[in-house]
CSV table of C-alpha atoms in Angstrom, one decimal:
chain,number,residue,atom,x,y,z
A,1,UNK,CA,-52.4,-183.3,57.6
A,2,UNK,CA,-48.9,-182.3,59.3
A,3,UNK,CA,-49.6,-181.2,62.8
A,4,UNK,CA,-45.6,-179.8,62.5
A,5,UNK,CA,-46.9,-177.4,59.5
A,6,UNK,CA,-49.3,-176.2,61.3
A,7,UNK,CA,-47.6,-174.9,64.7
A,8,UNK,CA,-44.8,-173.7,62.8
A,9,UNK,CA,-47.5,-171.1,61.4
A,10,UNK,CA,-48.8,-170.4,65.0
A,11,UNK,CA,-46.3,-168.0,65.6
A,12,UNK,CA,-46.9,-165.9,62.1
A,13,UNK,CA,-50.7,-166.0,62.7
A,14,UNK,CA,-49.9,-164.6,66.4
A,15,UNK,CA,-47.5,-161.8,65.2
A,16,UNK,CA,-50.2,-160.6,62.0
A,17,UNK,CA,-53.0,-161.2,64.6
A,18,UNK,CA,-51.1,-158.9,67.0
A,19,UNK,CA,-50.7,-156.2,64.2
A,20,UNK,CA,-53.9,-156.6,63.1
A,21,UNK,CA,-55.0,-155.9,67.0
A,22,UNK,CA,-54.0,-152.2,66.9
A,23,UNK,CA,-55.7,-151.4,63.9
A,24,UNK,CA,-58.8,-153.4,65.9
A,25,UNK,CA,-59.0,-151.2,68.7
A,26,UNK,CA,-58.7,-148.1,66.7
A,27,UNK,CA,-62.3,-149.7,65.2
A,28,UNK,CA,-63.1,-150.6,69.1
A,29,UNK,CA,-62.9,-146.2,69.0
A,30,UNK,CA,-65.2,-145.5,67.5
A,31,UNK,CA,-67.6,-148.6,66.8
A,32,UNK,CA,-68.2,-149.1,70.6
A,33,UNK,CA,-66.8,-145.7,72.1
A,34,UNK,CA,-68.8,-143.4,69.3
A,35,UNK,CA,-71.2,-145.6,68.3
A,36,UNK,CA,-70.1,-145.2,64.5
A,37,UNK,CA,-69.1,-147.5,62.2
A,38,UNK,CA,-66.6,-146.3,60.1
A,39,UNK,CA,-65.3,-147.9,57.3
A,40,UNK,CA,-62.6,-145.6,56.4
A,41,UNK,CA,-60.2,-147.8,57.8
A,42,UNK,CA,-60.5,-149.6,54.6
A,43,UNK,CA,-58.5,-146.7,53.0
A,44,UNK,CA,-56.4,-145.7,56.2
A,45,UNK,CA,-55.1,-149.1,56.7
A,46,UNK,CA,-53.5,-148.4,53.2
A,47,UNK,CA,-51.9,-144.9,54.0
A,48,UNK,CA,-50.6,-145.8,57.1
A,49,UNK,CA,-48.6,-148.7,54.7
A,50,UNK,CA,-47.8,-146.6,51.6
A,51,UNK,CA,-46.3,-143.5,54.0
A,52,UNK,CA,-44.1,-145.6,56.0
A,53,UNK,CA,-42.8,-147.7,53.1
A,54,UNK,CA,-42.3,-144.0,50.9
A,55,UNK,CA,-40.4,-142.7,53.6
A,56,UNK,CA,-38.5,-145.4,54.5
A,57,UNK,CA,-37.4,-145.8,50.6
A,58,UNK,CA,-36.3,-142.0,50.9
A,59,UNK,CA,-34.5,-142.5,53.3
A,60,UNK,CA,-36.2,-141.5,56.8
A,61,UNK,CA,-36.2,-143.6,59.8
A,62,UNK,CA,-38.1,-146.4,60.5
A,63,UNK,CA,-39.8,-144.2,63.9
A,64,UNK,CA,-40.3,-140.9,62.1
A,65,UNK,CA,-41.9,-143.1,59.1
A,66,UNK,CA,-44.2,-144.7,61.5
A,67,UNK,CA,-45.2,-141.1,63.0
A,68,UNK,CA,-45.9,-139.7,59.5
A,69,UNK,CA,-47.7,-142.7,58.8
A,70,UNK,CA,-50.2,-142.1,62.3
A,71,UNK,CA,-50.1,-138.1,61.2
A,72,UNK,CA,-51.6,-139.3,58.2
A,73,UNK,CA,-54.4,-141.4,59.5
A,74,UNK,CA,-55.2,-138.6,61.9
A,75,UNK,CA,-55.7,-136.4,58.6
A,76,UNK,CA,-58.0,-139.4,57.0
A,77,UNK,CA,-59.8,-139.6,60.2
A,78,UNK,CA,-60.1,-135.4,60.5
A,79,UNK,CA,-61.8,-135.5,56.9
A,80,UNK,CA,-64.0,-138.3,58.0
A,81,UNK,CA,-64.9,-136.3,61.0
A,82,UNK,CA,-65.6,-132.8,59.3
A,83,UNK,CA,-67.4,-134.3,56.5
A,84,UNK,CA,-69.8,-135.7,58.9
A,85,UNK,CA,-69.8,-133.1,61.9
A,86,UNK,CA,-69.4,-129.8,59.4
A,87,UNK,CA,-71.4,-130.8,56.3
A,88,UNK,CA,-73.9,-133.1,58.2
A,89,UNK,CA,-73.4,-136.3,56.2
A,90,UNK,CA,-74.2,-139.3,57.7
A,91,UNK,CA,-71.1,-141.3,59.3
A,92,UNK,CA,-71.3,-144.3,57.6
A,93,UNK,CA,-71.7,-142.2,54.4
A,94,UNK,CA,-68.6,-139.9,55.4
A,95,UNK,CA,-66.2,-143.2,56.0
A,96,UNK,CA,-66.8,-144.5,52.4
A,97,UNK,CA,-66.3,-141.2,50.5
A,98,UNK,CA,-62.8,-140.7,52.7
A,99,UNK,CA,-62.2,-144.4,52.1
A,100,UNK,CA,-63.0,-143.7,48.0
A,101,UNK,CA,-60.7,-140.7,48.0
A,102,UNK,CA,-57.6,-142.3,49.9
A,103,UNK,CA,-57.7,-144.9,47.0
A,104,UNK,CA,-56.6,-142.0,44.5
A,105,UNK,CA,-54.5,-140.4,47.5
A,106,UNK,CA,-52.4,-143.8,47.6
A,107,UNK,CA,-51.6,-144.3,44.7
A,108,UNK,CA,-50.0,-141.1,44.2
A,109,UNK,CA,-47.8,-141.4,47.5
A,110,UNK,CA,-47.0,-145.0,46.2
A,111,UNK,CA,-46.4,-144.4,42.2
A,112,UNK,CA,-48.2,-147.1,41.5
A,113,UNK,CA,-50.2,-150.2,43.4
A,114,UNK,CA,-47.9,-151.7,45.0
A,115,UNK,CA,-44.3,-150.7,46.5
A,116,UNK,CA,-42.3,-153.4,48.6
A,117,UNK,CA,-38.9,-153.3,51.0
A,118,UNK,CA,-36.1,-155.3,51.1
A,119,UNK,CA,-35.8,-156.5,54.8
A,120,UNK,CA,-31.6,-156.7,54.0
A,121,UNK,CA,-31.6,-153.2,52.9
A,122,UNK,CA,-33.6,-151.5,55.0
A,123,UNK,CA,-33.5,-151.0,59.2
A,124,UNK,CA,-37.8,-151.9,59.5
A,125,UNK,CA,-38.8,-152.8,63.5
A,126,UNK,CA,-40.7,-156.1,62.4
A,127,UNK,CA,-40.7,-158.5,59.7
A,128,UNK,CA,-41.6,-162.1,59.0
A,129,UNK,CA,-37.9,-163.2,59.4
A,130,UNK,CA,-37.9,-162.0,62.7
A,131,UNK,CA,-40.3,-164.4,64.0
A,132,UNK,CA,-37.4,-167.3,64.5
A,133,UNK,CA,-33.9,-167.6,65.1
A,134,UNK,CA,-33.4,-163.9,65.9
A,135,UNK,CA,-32.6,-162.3,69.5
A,136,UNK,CA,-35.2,-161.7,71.4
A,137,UNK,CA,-35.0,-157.9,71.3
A,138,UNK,CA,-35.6,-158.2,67.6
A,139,UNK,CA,-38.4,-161.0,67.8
A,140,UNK,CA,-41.7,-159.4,65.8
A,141,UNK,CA,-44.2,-160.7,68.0
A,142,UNK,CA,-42.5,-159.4,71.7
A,143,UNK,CA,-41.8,-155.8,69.8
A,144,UNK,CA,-45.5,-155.5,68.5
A,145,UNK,CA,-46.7,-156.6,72.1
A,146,UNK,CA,-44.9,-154.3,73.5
A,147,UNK,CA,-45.8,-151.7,71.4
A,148,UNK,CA,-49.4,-152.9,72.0
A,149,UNK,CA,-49.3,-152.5,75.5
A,150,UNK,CA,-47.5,-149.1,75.4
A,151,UNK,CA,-50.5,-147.6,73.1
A,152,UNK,CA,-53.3,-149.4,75.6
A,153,UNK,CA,-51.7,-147.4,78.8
A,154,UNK,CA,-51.3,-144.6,76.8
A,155,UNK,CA,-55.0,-144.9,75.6
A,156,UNK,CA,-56.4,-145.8,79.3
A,157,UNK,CA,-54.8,-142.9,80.5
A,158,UNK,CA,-56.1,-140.5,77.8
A,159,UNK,CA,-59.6,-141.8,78.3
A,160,UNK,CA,-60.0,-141.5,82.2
A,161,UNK,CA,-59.1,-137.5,81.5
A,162,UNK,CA,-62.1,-134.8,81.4
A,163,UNK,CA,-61.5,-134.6,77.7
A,164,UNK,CA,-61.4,-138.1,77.5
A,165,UNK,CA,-65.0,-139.3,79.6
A,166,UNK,CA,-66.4,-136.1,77.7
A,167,UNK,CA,-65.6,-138.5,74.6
A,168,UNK,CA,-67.2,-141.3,76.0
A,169,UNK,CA,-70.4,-139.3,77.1
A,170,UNK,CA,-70.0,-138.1,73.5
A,171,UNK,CA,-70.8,-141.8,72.2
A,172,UNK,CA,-72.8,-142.9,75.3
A,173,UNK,CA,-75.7,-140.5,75.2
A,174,UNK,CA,-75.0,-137.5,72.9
A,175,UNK,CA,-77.9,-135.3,73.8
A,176,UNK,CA,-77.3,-135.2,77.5
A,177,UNK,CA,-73.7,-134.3,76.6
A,178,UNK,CA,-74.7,-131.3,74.5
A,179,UNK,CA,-76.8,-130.8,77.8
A,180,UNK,CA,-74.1,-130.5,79.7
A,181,UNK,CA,-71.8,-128.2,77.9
A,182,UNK,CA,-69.7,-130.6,75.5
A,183,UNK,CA,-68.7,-129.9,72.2
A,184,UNK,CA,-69.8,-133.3,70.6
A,185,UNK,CA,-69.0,-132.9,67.1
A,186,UNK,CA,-65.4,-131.7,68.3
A,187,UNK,CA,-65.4,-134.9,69.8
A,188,UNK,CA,-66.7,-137.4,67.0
A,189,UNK,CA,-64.0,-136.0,64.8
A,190,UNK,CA,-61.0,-136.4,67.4
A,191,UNK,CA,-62.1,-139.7,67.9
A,192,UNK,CA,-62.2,-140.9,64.6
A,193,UNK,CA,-58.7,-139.2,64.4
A,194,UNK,CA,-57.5,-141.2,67.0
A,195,UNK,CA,-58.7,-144.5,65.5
A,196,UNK,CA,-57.9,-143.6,61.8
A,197,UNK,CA,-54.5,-142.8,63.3
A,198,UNK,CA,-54.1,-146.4,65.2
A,199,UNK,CA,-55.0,-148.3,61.9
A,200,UNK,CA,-52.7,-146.0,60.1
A,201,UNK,CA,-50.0,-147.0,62.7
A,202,UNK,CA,-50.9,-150.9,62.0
A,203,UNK,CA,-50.7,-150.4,58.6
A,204,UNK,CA,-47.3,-148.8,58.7
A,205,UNK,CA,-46.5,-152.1,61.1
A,206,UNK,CA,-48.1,-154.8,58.5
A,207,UNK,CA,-46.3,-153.3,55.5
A,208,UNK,CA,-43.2,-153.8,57.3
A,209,UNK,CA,-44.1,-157.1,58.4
A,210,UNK,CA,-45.1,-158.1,55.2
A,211,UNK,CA,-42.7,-156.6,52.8
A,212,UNK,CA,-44.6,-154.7,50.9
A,213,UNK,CA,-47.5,-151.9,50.9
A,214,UNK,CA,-50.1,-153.0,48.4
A,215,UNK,CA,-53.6,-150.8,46.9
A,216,UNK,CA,-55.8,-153.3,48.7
A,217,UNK,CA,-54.6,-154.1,51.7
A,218,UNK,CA,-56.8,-152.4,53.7
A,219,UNK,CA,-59.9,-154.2,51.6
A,220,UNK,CA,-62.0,-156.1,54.1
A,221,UNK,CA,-60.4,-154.3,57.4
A,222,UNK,CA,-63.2,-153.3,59.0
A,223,UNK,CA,-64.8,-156.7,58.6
A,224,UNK,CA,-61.4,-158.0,60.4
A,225,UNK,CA,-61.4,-155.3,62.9
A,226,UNK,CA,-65.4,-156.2,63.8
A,227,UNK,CA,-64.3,-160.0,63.9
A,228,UNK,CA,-61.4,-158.9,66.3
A,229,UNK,CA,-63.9,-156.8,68.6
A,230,UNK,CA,-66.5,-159.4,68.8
A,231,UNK,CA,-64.3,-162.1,69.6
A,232,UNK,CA,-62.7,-160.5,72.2
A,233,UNK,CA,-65.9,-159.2,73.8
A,234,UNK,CA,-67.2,-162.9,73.2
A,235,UNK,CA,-64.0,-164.9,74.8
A,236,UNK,CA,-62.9,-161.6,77.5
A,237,UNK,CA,-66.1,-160.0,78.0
A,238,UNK,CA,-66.7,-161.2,81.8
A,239,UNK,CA,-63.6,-161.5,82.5
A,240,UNK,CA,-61.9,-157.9,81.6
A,241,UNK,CA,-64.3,-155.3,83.3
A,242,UNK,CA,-61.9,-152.7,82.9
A,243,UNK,CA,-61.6,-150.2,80.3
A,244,UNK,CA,-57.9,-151.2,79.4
A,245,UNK,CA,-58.2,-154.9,79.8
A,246,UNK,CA,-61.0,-154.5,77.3
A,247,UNK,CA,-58.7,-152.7,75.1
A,248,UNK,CA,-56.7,-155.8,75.7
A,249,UNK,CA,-59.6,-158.3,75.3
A,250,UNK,CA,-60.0,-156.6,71.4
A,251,UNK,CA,-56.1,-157.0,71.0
A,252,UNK,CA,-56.7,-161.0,72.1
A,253,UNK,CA,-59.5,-161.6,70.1
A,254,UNK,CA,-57.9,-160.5,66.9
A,255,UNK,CA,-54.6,-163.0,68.0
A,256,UNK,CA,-57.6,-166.1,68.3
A,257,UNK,CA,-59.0,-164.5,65.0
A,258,UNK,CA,-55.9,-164.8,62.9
A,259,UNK,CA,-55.0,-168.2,65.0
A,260,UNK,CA,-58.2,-169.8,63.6
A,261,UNK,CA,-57.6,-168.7,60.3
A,262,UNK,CA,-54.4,-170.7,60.1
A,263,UNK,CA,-56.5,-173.6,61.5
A,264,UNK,CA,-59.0,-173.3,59.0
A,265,UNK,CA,-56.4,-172.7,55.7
A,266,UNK,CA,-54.3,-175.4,57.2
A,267,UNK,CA,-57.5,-178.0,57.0
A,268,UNK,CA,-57.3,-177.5,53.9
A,269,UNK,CA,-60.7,-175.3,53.5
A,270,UNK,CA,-60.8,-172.9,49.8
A,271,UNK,CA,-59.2,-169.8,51.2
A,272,UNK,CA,-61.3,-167.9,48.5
A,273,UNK,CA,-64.0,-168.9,51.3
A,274,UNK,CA,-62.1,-166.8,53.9
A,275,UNK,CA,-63.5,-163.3,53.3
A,276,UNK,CA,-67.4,-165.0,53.5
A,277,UNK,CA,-66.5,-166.7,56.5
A,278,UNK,CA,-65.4,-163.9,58.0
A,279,UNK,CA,-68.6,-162.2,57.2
A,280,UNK,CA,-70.4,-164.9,58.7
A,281,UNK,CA,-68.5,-164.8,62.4
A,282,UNK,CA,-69.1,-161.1,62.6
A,283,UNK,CA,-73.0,-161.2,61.5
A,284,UNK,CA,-73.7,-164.0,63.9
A,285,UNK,CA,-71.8,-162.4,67.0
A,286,UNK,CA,-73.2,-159.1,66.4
A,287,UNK,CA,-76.8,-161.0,66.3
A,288,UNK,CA,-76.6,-162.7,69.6
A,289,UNK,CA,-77.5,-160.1,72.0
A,290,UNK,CA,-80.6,-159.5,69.6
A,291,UNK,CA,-81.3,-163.1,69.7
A,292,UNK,CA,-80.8,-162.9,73.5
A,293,UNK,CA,-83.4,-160.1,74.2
A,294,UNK,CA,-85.9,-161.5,72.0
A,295,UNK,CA,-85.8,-165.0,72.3
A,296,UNK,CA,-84.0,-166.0,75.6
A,297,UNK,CA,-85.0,-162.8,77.7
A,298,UNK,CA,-87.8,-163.2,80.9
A,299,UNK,CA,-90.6,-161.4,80.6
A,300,UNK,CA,-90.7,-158.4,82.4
A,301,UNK,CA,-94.1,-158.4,84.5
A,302,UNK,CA,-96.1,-155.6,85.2
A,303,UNK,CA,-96.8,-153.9,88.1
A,304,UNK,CA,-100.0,-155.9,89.4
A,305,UNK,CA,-99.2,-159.2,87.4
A,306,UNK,CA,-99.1,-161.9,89.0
């Protein structure tokens, strides 16, 4: 096996593993800030793609594609939000009927399943030929971290307001917080707008990058964005205390996530494999803190006992 190959992909794997970090801490939203797993990203990831490419083909901007693109996450995520907080349907439930509509929804923006862009006819901010031999105000992987960092300040900053921790309470303990005055359910829904609107953003990013917007992109990205979230806790957990470092950590963990990946196809492992081995990562991180309280935990002792 050629070593060479292999760090020549590095810097691929850490420019889709940056992408792929944005639509990860839109799942950070609301899988560790709400406490809801949703799984319309499946479907927004997809949107956010097929907008951005539409427009872009039509003749709009590469910036005001990317906005629509986030405007239309933040519509996904609103429908999520109303179908759980207004018609009382479970979350999880609510993701995959949004999820199961967007199909239908994207393949009338798109025409058909799949729509790609010419990288020499159209202006896009990132692309796979911008990885190499390109200045370094166009390089993929410094405008993505940038644009990274930019959307973790802006999210620290949103979250330390009073609408902000009232969001967090929302998530943390959501009786107390209808104790207190807060309007929870307005609060579920505007978070899952901001993190359907993140993952539409990275979609909008990724189709770029990639060249195309396909139908099933977005297949699996919740199991990604979980992979992303665990590793970064895992690897950045006592180290980033912080709410925006561990927006950061998230970001990170989907870079070592995508890194390994290219590892793992470049030892030559069946990359039909890759979708079950991602499975596997996620199920055993999200089991070790059971494991831990059950099996490596002190007993408490009672009062008395000696």
């Amino acid at each position: 096996m050629n070593i060479v190959s292999l760090l020549n992909a590095l810097p691929g794997a850490a420019a889709q593993g940056l992408i792929w970090g944005i639509m990860a801490i839109g799942v950070y939203i609301t899988f560790r800030i709400l406490d809801i797993a949703d799984l319309t990203v499946d479907g927004t990831l997809c949107t956010g793609g097929a907008v951005c490419i539409m427009m872009m083909q039509s003749g709009h901007s590469v910036w005001v594609s990317l906005l629509f693109a986030m405007i239309a996450g933040l519509l996904a995520g609103m429908v999520t939000g109303l179908l759980h907080t207004f018609m009382g349907i479970p979350a999880i439930l609510a993701g995959i009927l949004t999820q199961l509509g967007l199909y239908s929804v994207n393949l009338k923006i798109m025409g058909k399943s799949n729509q790609a862009i010419n990288v020499d006819k159209y202006d896009l901010l990132v692309s796979l030929r911008y990885i190499k031999d390109v200045p370094l105000y166009r390089n993929t992987i410094l405008i993505v971290a940038v644009v990274t960092a930019i959307l973790i300040v802006v999210l620290y900053w949103f979250f330390g307001t009073e609408l902000g921790c009232s969001l967090r309470a929302t998530g943390c303990n959501d009786r107390m917080s209808r104790a207190q005055g807060i309007n929870t359910d307005f609060n579920r829904v505007l978070g899952l707008m901001i993190s359907n609107g993140l993952v539409a953003f990275s979609g909008a990013l990724l189709s770029q990058y990639q060249g195309f917007a396909d139908i099933n992109m977005g297949r699996g990205a919740i199991v990604i964005g979980l992979a992303a979230v665990i590793i970064g806790e895992a690897a950045f957990g006592k180290i980033f205390r912080n709410f925006g470092f561990r927006l950061l950590g998230v970001a990170f963990g989907s870079i070592i996530y995508y890194v390994v990946l290219q590892v793992v196809i470049w030892r030559g492992i069946d990359t039909d494999l890759l979708k079950l081995l991602s499975a596997a990562v996620v199920a055993v991180f999200l089991a070790i803190p059971f494991w831990k309280s059950k099996y490596f935990s002190k007993p408490v002792r009672r009062g008395g006992d000696k």
